[in-house]
Short mmCIF file of C-alpha atoms and ligand atoms in Angstrom, two decimals:
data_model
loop_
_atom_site.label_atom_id
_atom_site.label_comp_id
_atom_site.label_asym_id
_atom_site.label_seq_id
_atom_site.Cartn_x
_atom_site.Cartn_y
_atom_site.Cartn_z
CA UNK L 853 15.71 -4.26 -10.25
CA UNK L 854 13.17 -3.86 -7.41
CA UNK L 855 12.48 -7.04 -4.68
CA UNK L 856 15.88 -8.50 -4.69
CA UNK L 857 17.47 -7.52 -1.57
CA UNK L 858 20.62 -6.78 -3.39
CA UNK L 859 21.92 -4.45 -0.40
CA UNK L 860 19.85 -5.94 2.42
CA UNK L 861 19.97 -9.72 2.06
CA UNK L 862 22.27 -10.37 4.76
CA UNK L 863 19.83 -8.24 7.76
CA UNK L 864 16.96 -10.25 6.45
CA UNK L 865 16.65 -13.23 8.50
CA UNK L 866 17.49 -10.45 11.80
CA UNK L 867 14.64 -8.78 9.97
CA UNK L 868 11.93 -12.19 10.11
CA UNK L 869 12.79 -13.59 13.39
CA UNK L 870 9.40 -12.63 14.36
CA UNK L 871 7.44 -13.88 12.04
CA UNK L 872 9.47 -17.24 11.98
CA UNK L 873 8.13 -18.53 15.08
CA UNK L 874 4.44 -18.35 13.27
CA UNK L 875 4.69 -19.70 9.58
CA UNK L 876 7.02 -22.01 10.04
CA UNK L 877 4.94 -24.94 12.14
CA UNK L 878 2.30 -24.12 9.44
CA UNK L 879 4.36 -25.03 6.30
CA UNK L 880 6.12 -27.87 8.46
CA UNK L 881 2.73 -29.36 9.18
CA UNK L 882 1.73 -29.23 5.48
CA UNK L 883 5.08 -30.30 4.09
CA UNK L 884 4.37 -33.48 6.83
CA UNK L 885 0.83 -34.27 4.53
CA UNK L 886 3.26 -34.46 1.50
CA UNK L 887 4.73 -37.48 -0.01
CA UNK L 888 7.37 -36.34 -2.37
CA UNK L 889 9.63 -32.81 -3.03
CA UNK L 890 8.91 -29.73 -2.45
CA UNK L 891 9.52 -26.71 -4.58
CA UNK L 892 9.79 -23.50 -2.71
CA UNK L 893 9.46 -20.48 -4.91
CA UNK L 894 11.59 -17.36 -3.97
CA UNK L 895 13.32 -19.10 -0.98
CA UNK L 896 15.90 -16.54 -0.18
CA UNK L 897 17.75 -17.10 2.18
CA UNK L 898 16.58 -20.51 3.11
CA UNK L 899 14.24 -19.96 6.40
CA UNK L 900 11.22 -22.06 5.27
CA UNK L 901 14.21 -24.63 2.76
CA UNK L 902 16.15 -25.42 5.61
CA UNK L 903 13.20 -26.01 8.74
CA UNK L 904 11.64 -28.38 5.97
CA UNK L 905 14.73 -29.91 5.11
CA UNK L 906 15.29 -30.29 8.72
CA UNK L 907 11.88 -31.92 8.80
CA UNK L 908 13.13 -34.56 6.18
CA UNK L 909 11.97 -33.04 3.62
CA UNK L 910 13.44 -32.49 0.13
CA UNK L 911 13.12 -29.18 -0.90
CA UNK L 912 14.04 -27.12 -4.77
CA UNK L 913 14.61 -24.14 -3.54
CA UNK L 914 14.36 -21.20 -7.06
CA UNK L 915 15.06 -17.20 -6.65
CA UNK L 916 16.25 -14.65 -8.73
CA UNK L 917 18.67 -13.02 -6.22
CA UNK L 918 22.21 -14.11 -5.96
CA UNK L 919 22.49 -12.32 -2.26
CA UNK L 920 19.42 -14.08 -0.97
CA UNK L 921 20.67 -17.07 -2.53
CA UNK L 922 24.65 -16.83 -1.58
CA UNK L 923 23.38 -16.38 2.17
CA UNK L 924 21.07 -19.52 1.96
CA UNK L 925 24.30 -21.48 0.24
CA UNK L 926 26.31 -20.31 3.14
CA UNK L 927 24.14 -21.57 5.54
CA UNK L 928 23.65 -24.68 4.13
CA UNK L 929 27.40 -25.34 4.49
CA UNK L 930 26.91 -25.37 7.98
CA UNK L 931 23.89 -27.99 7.91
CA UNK L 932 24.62 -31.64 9.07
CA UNK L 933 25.14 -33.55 5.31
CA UNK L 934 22.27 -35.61 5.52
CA UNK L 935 20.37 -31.73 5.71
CA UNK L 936 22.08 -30.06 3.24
CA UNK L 937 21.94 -32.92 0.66
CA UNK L 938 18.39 -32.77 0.62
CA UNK L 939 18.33 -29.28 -0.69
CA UNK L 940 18.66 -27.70 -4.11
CA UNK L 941 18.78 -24.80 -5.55
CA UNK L 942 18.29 -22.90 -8.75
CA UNK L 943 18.57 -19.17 -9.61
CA UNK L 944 15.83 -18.49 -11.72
CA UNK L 945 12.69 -15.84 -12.24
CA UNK L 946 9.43 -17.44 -10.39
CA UNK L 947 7.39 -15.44 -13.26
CA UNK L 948 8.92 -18.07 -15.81
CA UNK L 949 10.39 -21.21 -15.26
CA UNK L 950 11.30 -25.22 -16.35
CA UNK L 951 12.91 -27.24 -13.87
CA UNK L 952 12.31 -30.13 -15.91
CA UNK L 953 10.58 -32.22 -12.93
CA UNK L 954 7.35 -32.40 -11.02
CA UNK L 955 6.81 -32.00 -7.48
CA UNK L 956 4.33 -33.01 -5.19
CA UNK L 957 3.75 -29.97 -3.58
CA UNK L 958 4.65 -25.75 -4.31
CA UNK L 959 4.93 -23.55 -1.77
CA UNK L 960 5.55 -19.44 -1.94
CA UNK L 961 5.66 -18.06 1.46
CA UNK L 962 5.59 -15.06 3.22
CA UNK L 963 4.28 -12.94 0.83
CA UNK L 964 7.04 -13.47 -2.60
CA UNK L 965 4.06 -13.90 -4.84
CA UNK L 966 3.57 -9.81 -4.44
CA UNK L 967 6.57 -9.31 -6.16
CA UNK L 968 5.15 -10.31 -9.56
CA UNK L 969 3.48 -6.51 -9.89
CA UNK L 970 2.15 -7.95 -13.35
CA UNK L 971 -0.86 -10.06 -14.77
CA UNK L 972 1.24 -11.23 -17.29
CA UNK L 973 3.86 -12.60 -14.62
CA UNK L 974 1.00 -13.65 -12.02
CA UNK L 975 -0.17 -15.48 -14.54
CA UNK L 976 3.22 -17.03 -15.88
CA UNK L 977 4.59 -17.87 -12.18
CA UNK L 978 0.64 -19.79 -11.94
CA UNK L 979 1.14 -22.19 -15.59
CA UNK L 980 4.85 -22.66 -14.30
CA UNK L 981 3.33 -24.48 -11.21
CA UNK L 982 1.08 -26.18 -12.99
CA UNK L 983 3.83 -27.79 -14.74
CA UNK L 984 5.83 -28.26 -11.85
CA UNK L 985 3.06 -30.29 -9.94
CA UNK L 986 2.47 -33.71 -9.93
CA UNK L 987 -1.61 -34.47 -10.46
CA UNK L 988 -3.60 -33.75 -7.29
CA UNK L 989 -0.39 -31.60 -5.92
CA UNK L 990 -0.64 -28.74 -3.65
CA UNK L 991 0.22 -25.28 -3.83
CA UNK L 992 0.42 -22.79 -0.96
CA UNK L 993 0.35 -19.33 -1.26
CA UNK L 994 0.62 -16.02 1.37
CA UNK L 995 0.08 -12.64 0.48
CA UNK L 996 -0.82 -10.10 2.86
CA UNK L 997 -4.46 -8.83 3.52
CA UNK L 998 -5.09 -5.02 2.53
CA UNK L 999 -7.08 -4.06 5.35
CA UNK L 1000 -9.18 -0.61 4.77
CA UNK L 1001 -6.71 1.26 5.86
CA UNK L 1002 -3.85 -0.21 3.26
CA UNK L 1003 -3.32 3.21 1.33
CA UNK L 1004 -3.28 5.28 4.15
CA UNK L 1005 -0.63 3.23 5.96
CA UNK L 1006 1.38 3.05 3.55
CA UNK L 1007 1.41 6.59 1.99
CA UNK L 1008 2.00 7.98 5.46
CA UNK L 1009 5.12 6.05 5.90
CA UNK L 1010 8.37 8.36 5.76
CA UNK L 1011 11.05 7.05 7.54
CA UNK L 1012 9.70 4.99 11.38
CA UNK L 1013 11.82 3.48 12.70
CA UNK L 1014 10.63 -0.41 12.59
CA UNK L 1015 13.34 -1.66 15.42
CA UNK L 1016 16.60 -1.50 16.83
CA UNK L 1017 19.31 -4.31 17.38
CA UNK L 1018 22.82 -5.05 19.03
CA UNK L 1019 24.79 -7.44 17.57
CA UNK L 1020 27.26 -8.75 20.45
CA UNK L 1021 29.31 -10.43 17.92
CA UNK L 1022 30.68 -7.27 15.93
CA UNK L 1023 29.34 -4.81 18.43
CA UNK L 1024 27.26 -3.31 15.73
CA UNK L 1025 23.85 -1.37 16.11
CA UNK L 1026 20.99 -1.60 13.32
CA UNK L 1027 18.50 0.74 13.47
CA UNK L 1028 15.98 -0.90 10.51
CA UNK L 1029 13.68 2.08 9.10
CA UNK L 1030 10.79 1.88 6.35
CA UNK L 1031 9.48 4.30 4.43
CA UNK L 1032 7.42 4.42 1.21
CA UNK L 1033 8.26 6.38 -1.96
CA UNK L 1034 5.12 5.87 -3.64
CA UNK L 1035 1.28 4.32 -3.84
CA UNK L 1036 0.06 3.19 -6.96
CA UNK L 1037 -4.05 2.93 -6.10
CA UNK L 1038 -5.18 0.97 -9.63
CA UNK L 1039 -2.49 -0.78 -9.96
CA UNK L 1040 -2.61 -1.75 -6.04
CA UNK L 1041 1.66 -1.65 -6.10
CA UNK L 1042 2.66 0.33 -3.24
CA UNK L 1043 6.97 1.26 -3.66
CA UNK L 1044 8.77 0.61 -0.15
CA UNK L 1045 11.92 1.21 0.90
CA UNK L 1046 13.53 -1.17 3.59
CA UNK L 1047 16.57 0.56 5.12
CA UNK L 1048 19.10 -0.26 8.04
CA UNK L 1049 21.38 1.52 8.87
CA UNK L 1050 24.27 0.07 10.58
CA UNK L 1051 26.26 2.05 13.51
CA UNK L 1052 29.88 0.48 14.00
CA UNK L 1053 31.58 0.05 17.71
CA UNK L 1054 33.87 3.13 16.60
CA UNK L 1055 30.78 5.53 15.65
CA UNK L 1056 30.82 5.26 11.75
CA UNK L 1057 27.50 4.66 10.32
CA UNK L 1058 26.82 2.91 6.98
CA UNK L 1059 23.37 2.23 5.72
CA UNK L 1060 22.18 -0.60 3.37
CA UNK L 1061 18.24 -0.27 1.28
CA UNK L 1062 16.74 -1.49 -1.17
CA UNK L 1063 13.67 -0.72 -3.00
CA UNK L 1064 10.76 -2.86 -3.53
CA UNK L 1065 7.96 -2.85 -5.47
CA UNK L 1066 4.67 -5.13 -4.20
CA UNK L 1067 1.27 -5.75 -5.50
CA UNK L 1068 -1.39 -6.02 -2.97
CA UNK L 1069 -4.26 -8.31 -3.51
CA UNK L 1070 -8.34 -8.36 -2.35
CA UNK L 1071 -8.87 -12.21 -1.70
CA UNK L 1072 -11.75 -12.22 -4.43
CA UNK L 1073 -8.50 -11.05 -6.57
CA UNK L 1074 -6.63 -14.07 -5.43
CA UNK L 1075 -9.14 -16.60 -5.82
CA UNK L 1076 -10.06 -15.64 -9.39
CA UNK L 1077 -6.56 -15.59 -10.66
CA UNK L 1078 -6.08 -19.28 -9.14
CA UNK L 1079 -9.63 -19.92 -10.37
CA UNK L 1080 -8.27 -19.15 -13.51
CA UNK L 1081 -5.57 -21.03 -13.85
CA UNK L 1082 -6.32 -24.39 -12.91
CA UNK L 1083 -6.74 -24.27 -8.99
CA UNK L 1084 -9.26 -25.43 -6.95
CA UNK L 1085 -8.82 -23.68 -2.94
CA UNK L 1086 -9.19 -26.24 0.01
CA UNK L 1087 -8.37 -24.05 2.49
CA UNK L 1088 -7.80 -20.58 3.38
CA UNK L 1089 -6.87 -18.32 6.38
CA UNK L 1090 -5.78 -15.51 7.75
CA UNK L 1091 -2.95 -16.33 10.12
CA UNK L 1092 -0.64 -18.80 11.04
CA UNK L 1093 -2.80 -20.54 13.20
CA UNK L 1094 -5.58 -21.02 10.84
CA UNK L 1095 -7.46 -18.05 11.81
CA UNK L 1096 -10.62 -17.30 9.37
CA UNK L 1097 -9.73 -15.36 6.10
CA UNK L 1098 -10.32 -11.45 6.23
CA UNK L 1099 -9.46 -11.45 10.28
CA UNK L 1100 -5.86 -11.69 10.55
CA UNK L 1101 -2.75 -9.89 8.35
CA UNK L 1102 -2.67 -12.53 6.01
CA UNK L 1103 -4.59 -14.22 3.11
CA UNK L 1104 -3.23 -17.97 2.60
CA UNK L 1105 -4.70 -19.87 0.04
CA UNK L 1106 -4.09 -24.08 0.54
CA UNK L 1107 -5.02 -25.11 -3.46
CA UNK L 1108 -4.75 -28.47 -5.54
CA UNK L 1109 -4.05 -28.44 -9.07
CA UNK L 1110 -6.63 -29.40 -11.26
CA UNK L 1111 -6.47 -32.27 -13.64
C1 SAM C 1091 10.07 -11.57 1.29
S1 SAM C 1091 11.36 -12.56 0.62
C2 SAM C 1091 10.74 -14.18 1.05
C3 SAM C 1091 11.86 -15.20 1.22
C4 SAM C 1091 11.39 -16.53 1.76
N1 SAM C 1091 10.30 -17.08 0.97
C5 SAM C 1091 10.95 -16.42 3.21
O1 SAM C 1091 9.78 -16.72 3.50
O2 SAM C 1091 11.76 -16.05 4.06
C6 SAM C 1091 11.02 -12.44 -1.08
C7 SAM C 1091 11.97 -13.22 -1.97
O3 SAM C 1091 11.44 -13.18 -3.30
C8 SAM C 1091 12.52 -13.17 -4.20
N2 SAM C 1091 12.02 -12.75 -5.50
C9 SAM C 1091 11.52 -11.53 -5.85
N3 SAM C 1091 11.12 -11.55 -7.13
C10 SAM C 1091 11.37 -12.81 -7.60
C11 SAM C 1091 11.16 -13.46 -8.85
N4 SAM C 1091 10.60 -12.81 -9.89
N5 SAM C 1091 11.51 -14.75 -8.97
C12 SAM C 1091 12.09 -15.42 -7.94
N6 SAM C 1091 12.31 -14.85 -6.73
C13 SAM C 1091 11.95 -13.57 -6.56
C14 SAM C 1091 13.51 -12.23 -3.54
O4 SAM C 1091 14.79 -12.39 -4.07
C15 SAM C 1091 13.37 -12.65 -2.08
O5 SAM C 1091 14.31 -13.66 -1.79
#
């Protein structure tokens, strides 16, 4: 199954560190505006659960993968109590799911929504948080903006070599490298593959990918779907820092639900 980091989960939060200085003040200021619990769809390993729950905030945290999930579990276990207790968890499919309780607000960030490569699971993952959120709730959600050039990039990637790390601790080197096996253009699902390759302190070399499968959105896309299904948008950008929609590398969408 594609999107899971089955192989990969535990290079992933090497892999964000970057982008976690940007989203995370932005989903910390939000999560500050809301009252009650927060459900966090495809958490993974916990780098959005845990700065919230840090925050004070109590946060459901639901994904399908058992790796992302397993490394978010271990980390909790070294969270002060009064963090960790304020976090839960569920392994289930975003496309489809009953928790049984409401929340005040839903968040999917950095980009998980793009893994539902379906209408039919767009639009399942969209009446499940409907469900989920108390009346007046928010929902925030982040995909990333298909500039012009979207096809191009991504059909001419065979292999770059994103970046390079050294891992004092075990002495290891990853060399992370992305290429893509395939562009869908009318279904707008382009087919990566995320791969790092590890080189060990006595030479071996051992490489870990997965394969991933993403739909990429126009924003009039976005905002019909959520028009659709019960949304109304109060805000959208394109960055972090609440730059205007269409400028930056992302499209986030700041939505109530709908009575
Ligand atoms: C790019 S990671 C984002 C993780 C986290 N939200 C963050 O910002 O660091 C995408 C996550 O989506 C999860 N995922 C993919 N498809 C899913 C699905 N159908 N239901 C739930 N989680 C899913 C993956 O397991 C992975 O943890």
């Amino acid at each position: 199954m594609n999107n899971l980091f089955l192989r990969t989960a535990r290079f992933y939060d090497l892999d964000m560190s970057d982008l976690a200085t940007h989203d995370l003040a932005f989903y910390r200021g939000h999560a500050a505006l809301s009252q009650g619990p927060i459900l966090e769809l495809a958490c993974g390993t916990g780098r959005v659960t845990i700065a919230l729950a840090r925050a004070g905030h109590s946060v459901h945290g639901l994904d399908l993968s058992n790796s992302m999930l397993a490394i978010l579990e271990t980390k909790l276990a070294g969270e002060r109590p009064e963090v960790s207790d304020r976090v839960s968890i569920t392994q289930g499919d975003m496309a489809e799911f009953n928790l049984g309780r409401r929340f005040s607000s839903v968040i999917v960030p950095f980009r998980a929504f793009q893994a539902l490569t379906s209408f039919e699971q767009q639009r399942g993952c969209l009446l499940s948080v409907r469900r989920h959120l108390e009346p007046g709730g928010r929902f925030i959600l982040d995909v990333f903006m298909p500039h012009p050039h979207v096809l191009q990039r991504w059909e001419g990637a065979t292999g770059h070599v994103d970046w390079v790390a050294h891992d004092p601790e075990t002495g290891e080197t990853i060399t992370r490298r992305s290429r893509c096996r395939r562009v869908d253009p009318e279904r707008q699902i382009i087919y990566p593959e995320l791969s790092f390759e590890v080189t060990s302190s006595d030479g071996s070399v051992h490489t870990f990918a997965d394969q991933l499968a993403l739909r990429f959105f126009y924003p009039y896309q976005i905002q019909t779907l959520l028009a659709t299904h019960g949304f109304r948008i109060e805000e959208e950008w394109g960055d972090y820092q609440c730059g205007p929609l269409g400028y930056g590398p992302e499209q986030i969408y700041v939505c109530r639900s709908l009575a």
